[in-house]
Amino acid sequence: MGLKKLVVDFEVCRKCTDCVIKCSFPFHPVNDGSLTLREIIAWQVVCRRCNQPGCVPSCPTEALKKREDGLIERSNTLCISCKSCTIGCPFGTIFPELVPYLTTGCDYCRNRLVEDEKPLCVQSCPPGAIEYREIKEKENVTAVSPDTVAGIATSWQKEKK
């Protein structure tokens, strides 16, 4: 008996969202295994492996790269969900509804900052929990990422009774 494989019919798959609803981790519904699987299949099976792929230069953040074997690879941490690659693909084989354009890293709500709005987490969290501001020179902070993220370090204190 041959090795069993998952077979995805994209025409049927694009019209249904049942697995998207059913296939998620219990405490993190955005972490969707079926969408990840469909993305892998889309890049490996459906992609035409163009000599000069239009999707790669159409990406404003350079999230797409062409590998030596001709396959296109997408970096989740660079992707900003603009879907420019779907427009740049001359064959229309990058289906926006099948590829999970979810940025796993924080982009600091750059689009909101341009509009002089606070990042969404700052706006929705309790006051002081998350702030978007300059760090004072003598403030007790720990840089997580020198250009973007810092944490205020509070020393451990025994609970008062």
mmCIF file with all atom_site columns, N, CA and C in Angstrom, residues 88-128:
data_model
loop_
_atom_site.group_PDB
_atom_site.id
_atom_site.type_symbol
_atom_site.label_atom_id
_atom_site.label_alt_id
_atom_site.label_comp_id
_atom_site.label_asym_id
_atom_site.label_entity_id
_atom_site.label_seq_id
_atom_site.pdbx_PDB_ins_code
_atom_site.Cartn_x
_atom_site.Cartn_y
_atom_site.Cartn_z
_atom_site.occupancy
_atom_site.B_iso_or_equiv
_atom_site.pdbx_formal_charge
_atom_site.auth_seq_id
_atom_site.auth_comp_id
_atom_site.auth_asym_id
_atom_site.auth_atom_id
_atom_site.pdbx_PDB_model_num
ATOM 1   N N  . GLY A 1 88  ? 0.664  41.033 -7.911  1.00 0.00 ? 88  GLY A N  1
ATOM 2   C CA . GLY A 1 88  ? 1.906  40.891 -8.667  1.00 0.00 ? 88  GLY A CA 1
ATOM 3   C C  . GLY A 1 88  ? 2.076  39.549 -9.356  1.00 0.00 ? 88  GLY A C  1
ATOM 4   N N  . CYS A 1 89  ? 1.326  38.536 -8.933  1.00 0.00 ? 89  CYS A N  1
ATOM 5   C CA . CYS A 1 89  ? 1.442  37.205 -9.534  1.00 0.00 ? 89  CYS A CA 1
ATOM 6   C C  . CYS A 1 89  ? 0.770  37.199 -10.905 1.00 0.00 ? 89  CYS A C  1
ATOM 7   N N  . PRO A 1 90  ? 1.548  36.994 -11.993 1.00 0.00 ? 90  PRO A N  1
ATOM 8   C CA . PRO A 1 90  ? 0.972  37.059 -13.339 1.00 0.00 ? 90  PRO A CA 1
ATOM 9   C C  . PRO A 1 90  ? 0.002  35.918 -13.653 1.00 0.00 ? 90  PRO A C  1
ATOM 10  N N  . PHE A 1 91  ? 0.061  34.822 -12.886 1.00 0.00 ? 91  PHE A N  1
ATOM 11  C CA . PHE A 1 91  ? -0.815 33.682 -13.150 1.00 0.00 ? 91  PHE A CA 1
ATOM 12  C C  . PHE A 1 91  ? -2.027 33.645 -12.218 1.00 0.00 ? 91  PHE A C  1
ATOM 13  N N  . GLY A 1 92  ? -2.077 34.535 -11.230 1.00 0.00 ? 92  GLY A N  1
ATOM 14  C CA . GLY A 1 92  ? -3.198 34.534 -10.294 1.00 0.00 ? 92  GLY A CA 1
ATOM 15  C C  . GLY A 1 92  ? -3.246 33.295 -9.431  1.00 0.00 ? 92  GLY A C  1
ATOM 16  N N  . THR A 1 93  ? -2.090 32.729 -9.127  1.00 0.00 ? 93  THR A N  1
ATOM 17  C CA . THR A 1 93  ? -2.074 31.500 -8.331  1.00 0.00 ? 93  THR A CA 1
ATOM 18  C C  . THR A 1 93  ? -1.887 31.750 -6.838  1.00 0.00 ? 93  THR A C  1
ATOM 19  N N  . ILE A 1 94  ? -1.722 32.996 -6.436  1.00 0.00 ? 94  ILE A N  1
ATOM 20  C CA . ILE A 1 94  ? -1.667 33.305 -5.006  1.00 0.00 ? 94  ILE A CA 1
ATOM 21  C C  . ILE A 1 94  ? -3.074 33.751 -4.619  1.00 0.00 ? 94  ILE A C  1
ATOM 22  N N  . PHE A 1 95  ? -3.812 32.847 -4.013  1.00 0.00 ? 95  PHE A N  1
ATOM 23  C CA . PHE A 1 95  ? -5.189 33.136 -3.632  1.00 0.00 ? 95  PHE A CA 1
ATOM 24  C C  . PHE A 1 95  ? -5.204 33.839 -2.277  1.00 0.00 ? 95  PHE A C  1
ATOM 25  N N  . PRO A 1 96  ? -5.699 35.068 -2.205  1.00 0.00 ? 96  PRO A N  1
ATOM 26  C CA . PRO A 1 96  ? -5.672 35.781 -0.925  1.00 0.00 ? 96  PRO A CA 1
ATOM 27  C C  . PRO A 1 96  ? -6.467 35.089 0.164   1.00 0.00 ? 96  PRO A C  1
ATOM 28  N N  . GLU A 1 97  ? -7.522 34.354 -0.194  1.00 0.00 ? 97  GLU A N  1
ATOM 29  C CA . GLU A 1 97  ? -8.333 33.701 0.826   1.00 0.00 ? 97  GLU A CA 1
ATOM 30  C C  . GLU A 1 97  ? -7.722 32.388 1.311   1.00 0.00 ? 97  GLU A C  1
ATOM 31  N N  . LEU A 1 98  ? -6.704 31.875 0.629   1.00 0.00 ? 98  LEU A N  1
ATOM 32  C CA . LEU A 1 98  ? -6.080 30.626 1.050   1.00 0.00 ? 98  LEU A CA 1
ATOM 33  C C  . LEU A 1 98  ? -4.776 30.834 1.794   1.00 0.00 ? 98  LEU A C  1
ATOM 34  N N  . VAL A 1 99  ? -4.158 31.961 1.613   1.00 0.00 ? 99  VAL A N  1
ATOM 35  C CA . VAL A 1 99  ? -2.872 32.199 2.261   1.00 0.00 ? 99  VAL A CA 1
ATOM 36  C C  . VAL A 1 99  ? -3.106 33.087 3.477   1.00 0.00 ? 99  VAL A C  1
ATOM 37  N N  . PRO A 1 100 ? -2.757 32.607 4.662   1.00 0.00 ? 100 PRO A N  1
ATOM 38  C CA . PRO A 1 100 ? -3.028 33.392 5.871   1.00 0.00 ? 100 PRO A CA 1
ATOM 39  C C  . PRO A 1 100 ? -2.059 34.567 6.003   1.00 0.00 ? 100 PRO A C  1
ATOM 40  N N  . TYR A 1 101 ? -2.495 35.722 5.609   1.00 0.00 ? 101 TYR A N  1
ATOM 41  C CA . TYR A 1 101 ? -1.640 36.901 5.699   1.00 0.00 ? 101 TYR A CA 1
ATOM 42  C C  . TYR A 1 101 ? -1.729 37.473 7.104   1.00 0.00 ? 101 TYR A C  1
ATOM 43  N N  . LEU A 1 102 ? -1.159 36.763 8.031   1.00 0.00 ? 102 LEU A N  1
ATOM 44  C CA . LEU A 1 102 ? -1.182 37.195 9.419   1.00 0.00 ? 102 LEU A CA 1
ATOM 45  C C  . LEU A 1 102 ? 0.248  37.476 9.844   1.00 0.00 ? 102 LEU A C  1
ATOM 46  N N  . THR A 1 103 ? 0.493  38.669 10.280  1.00 0.00 ? 103 THR A N  1
ATOM 47  C CA . THR A 1 103 ? 1.816  39.009 10.757  1.00 0.00 ? 103 THR A CA 1
ATOM 48  C C  . THR A 1 103 ? 1.917  38.539 12.196  1.00 0.00 ? 103 THR A C  1
ATOM 49  N N  . THR A 1 104 ? 2.873  37.664 12.464  1.00 0.00 ? 104 THR A N  1
ATOM 50  C CA . THR A 1 104 ? 2.985  37.160 13.818  1.00 0.00 ? 104 THR A CA 1
ATOM 51  C C  . THR A 1 104 ? 3.740  38.125 14.715  1.00 0.00 ? 104 THR A C  1
ATOM 52  N N  . GLY A 1 105 ? 4.541  38.984 14.139  1.00 0.00 ? 105 GLY A N  1
ATOM 53  C CA . GLY A 1 105 ? 5.248  39.986 14.920  1.00 0.00 ? 105 GLY A CA 1
ATOM 54  C C  . GLY A 1 105 ? 4.468  41.283 14.954  1.00 0.00 ? 105 GLY A C  1
ATOM 55  N N  . CYS A 1 106 ? 4.686  42.066 15.956  1.00 0.00 ? 106 CYS A N  1
ATOM 56  C CA . CYS A 1 106 ? 4.002  43.352 16.098  1.00 0.00 ? 106 CYS A CA 1
ATOM 57  C C  . CYS A 1 106 ? 4.595  44.377 15.128  1.00 0.00 ? 106 CYS A C  1
ATOM 58  N N  . ASP A 1 107 ? 3.739  45.117 14.440  1.00 0.00 ? 107 ASP A N  1
ATOM 59  C CA . ASP A 1 107 ? 4.234  46.174 13.548  1.00 0.00 ? 107 ASP A CA 1
ATOM 60  C C  . ASP A 1 107 ? 4.029  47.554 14.172  1.00 0.00 ? 107 ASP A C  1
ATOM 61  N N  . TYR A 1 108 ? 3.699  47.563 15.435  1.00 0.00 ? 108 TYR A N  1
ATOM 62  C CA . TYR A 1 108 ? 3.536  48.792 16.223  1.00 0.00 ? 108 TYR A CA 1
ATOM 63  C C  . TYR A 1 108 ? 2.464  49.708 15.648  1.00 0.00 ? 108 TYR A C  1
ATOM 64  N N  . CYS A 1 109 ? 1.511  49.110 14.931  1.00 0.00 ? 109 CYS A N  1
ATOM 65  C CA . CYS A 1 109 ? 0.396  49.865 14.323  1.00 0.00 ? 109 CYS A CA 1
ATOM 66  C C  . CYS A 1 109 ? 0.907  51.063 13.536  1.00 0.00 ? 109 CYS A C  1
ATOM 67  N N  . ARG A 1 110 ? 1.879  50.837 12.679  1.00 0.00 ? 110 ARG A N  1
ATOM 68  C CA . ARG A 1 110 ? 2.472  51.931 11.901  1.00 0.00 ? 110 ARG A CA 1
ATOM 69  C C  . ARG A 1 110 ? 1.429  52.744 11.156  1.00 0.00 ? 110 ARG A C  1
ATOM 70  N N  . ASN A 1 111 ? 0.404  52.058 10.622  1.00 0.00 ? 111 ASN A N  1
ATOM 71  C CA . ASN A 1 111 ? -0.638 52.796 9.906   1.00 0.00 ? 111 ASN A CA 1
ATOM 72  C C  . ASN A 1 111 ? -1.387 53.751 10.831  1.00 0.00 ? 111 ASN A C  1
ATOM 73  N N  . ARG A 1 112 ? -1.554 53.378 12.093  1.00 0.00 ? 112 ARG A N  1
ATOM 74  C CA . ARG A 1 112 ? -2.230 54.254 13.055  1.00 0.00 ? 112 ARG A CA 1
ATOM 75  C C  . ARG A 1 112 ? -1.313 55.415 13.457  1.00 0.00 ? 112 ARG A C  1
ATOM 76  N N  . LEU A 1 113 ? -0.014 55.156 13.576  1.00 0.00 ? 113 LEU A N  1
ATOM 77  C CA . LEU A 1 113 ? 0.927  56.206 13.973  1.00 0.00 ? 113 LEU A CA 1
ATOM 78  C C  . LEU A 1 113 ? 0.993  57.303 12.923  1.00 0.00 ? 113 LEU A C  1
ATOM 79  N N  . VAL A 1 114 ? 0.885  56.929 11.657  1.00 0.00 ? 114 VAL A N  1
ATOM 80  C CA . VAL A 1 114 ? 0.887  57.911 10.570  1.00 0.00 ? 114 VAL A CA 1
ATOM 81  C C  . VAL A 1 114 ? -0.299 58.859 10.719  1.00 0.00 ? 114 VAL A C  1
ATOM 82  N N  . GLU A 1 115 ? -1.405 58.336 11.216  1.00 0.00 ? 115 GLU A N  1
ATOM 83  C CA . GLU A 1 115 ? -2.628 59.130 11.404  1.00 0.00 ? 115 GLU A CA 1
ATOM 84  C C  . GLU A 1 115 ? -2.641 59.828 12.771  1.00 0.00 ? 115 GLU A C  1
ATOM 85  N N  . ASP A 1 116 ? -1.528 59.800 13.490  1.00 0.00 ? 116 ASP A N  1
ATOM 86  C CA . ASP A 1 116 ? -1.420 60.360 14.844  1.00 0.00 ? 116 ASP A CA 1
ATOM 87  C C  . ASP A 1 116 ? -2.366 59.702 15.839  1.00 0.00 ? 116 ASP A C  1
ATOM 88  N N  . GLU A 1 117 ? -2.669 58.427 15.618  1.00 0.00 ? 117 GLU A N  1
ATOM 89  C CA . GLU A 1 117 ? -3.461 57.659 16.568  1.00 0.00 ? 117 GLU A CA 1
ATOM 90  C C  . GLU A 1 117 ? -2.520 56.769 17.367  1.00 0.00 ? 117 GLU A C  1
ATOM 91  N N  . LYS A 1 118 ? -2.941 56.393 18.564  1.00 0.00 ? 118 LYS A N  1
ATOM 92  C CA . LYS A 1 118 ? -2.141 55.489 19.379  1.00 0.00 ? 118 LYS A CA 1
ATOM 93  C C  . LYS A 1 118 ? -2.251 54.074 18.823  1.00 0.00 ? 118 LYS A C  1
ATOM 94  N N  . PRO A 1 119 ? -1.218 53.242 19.036  1.00 0.00 ? 119 PRO A N  1
ATOM 95  C CA . PRO A 1 119 ? -1.348 51.835 18.670  1.00 0.00 ? 119 PRO A CA 1
ATOM 96  C C  . PRO A 1 119 ? -2.571 51.233 19.370  1.00 0.00 ? 119 PRO A C  1
ATOM 97  N N  . LEU A 1 120 ? -3.170 50.245 18.737  1.00 0.00 ? 120 LEU A N  1
ATOM 98  C CA . LEU A 1 120 ? -4.406 49.670 19.245  1.00 0.00 ? 120 LEU A CA 1
ATOM 99  C C  . LEU A 1 120 ? -4.262 49.127 20.661  1.00 0.00 ? 120 LEU A C  1
ATOM 100 N N  . CYS A 1 121 ? -3.132 48.506 20.980  1.00 0.00 ? 121 CYS A N  1
ATOM 101 C CA . CYS A 1 121 ? -2.951 47.960 22.327  1.00 0.00 ? 121 CYS A CA 1
ATOM 102 C C  . CYS A 1 121 ? -2.910 49.070 23.371  1.00 0.00 ? 121 CYS A C  1
ATOM 103 N N  . VAL A 1 122 ? -2.312 50.182 23.025  1.00 0.00 ? 122 VAL A N  1
ATOM 104 C CA . VAL A 1 122 ? -2.249 51.319 23.950  1.00 0.00 ? 122 VAL A CA 1
ATOM 105 C C  . VAL A 1 122 ? -3.653 51.850 24.196  1.00 0.00 ? 122 VAL A C  1
ATOM 106 N N  . GLN A 1 123 ? -4.419 51.954 23.139  1.00 0.00 ? 123 GLN A N  1
ATOM 107 C CA . GLN A 1 123 ? -5.775 52.494 23.229  1.00 0.00 ? 123 GLN A CA 1
ATOM 108 C C  . GLN A 1 123 ? -6.709 51.558 23.997  1.00 0.00 ? 123 GLN A C  1
ATOM 109 N N  . SER A 1 124 ? -6.520 50.249 23.850  1.00 0.00 ? 124 SER A N  1
ATOM 110 C CA . SER A 1 124 ? -7.472 49.319 24.445  1.00 0.00 ? 124 SER A CA 1
ATOM 111 C C  . SER A 1 124 ? -7.071 48.787 25.817  1.00 0.00 ? 124 SER A C  1
ATOM 112 N N  . CYS A 1 125 ? -5.818 48.924 26.204  1.00 0.00 ? 125 CYS A N  1
ATOM 113 C CA . CYS A 1 125 ? -5.378 48.435 27.514  1.00 0.00 ? 125 CYS A CA 1
ATOM 114 C C  . CYS A 1 125 ? -5.672 49.455 28.609  1.00 0.00 ? 125 CYS A C  1
ATOM 115 N N  . PRO A 1 126 ? -5.694 49.002 29.868  1.00 0.00 ? 126 PRO A N  1
ATOM 116 C CA . PRO A 1 126 ? -5.889 49.948 30.971  1.00 0.00 ? 126 PRO A CA 1
ATOM 117 C C  . PRO A 1 126 ? -4.795 51.015 30.960  1.00 0.00 ? 126 PRO A C  1
ATOM 118 N N  . PRO A 1 127 ? -5.104 52.227 31.388  1.00 0.00 ? 127 PRO A N  1
ATOM 119 C CA . PRO A 1 127 ? -4.114 53.318 31.374  1.00 0.00 ? 127 PRO A CA 1
ATOM 120 C C  . PRO A 1 127 ? -2.811 52.911 32.065  1.00 0.00 ? 127 PRO A C  1
ATOM 121 N N  . GLY A 1 128 ? -1.691 53.170 31.381  1.00 0.00 ? 128 GLY A N  1
ATOM 122 C CA . GLY A 1 128 ? -0.377 52.875 31.945  1.00 0.00 ? 128 GLY A CA 1
ATOM 123 C C  . GLY A 1 128 ? 0.123  51.468 31.671  1.00 0.00 ? 128 GLY A C  1
#
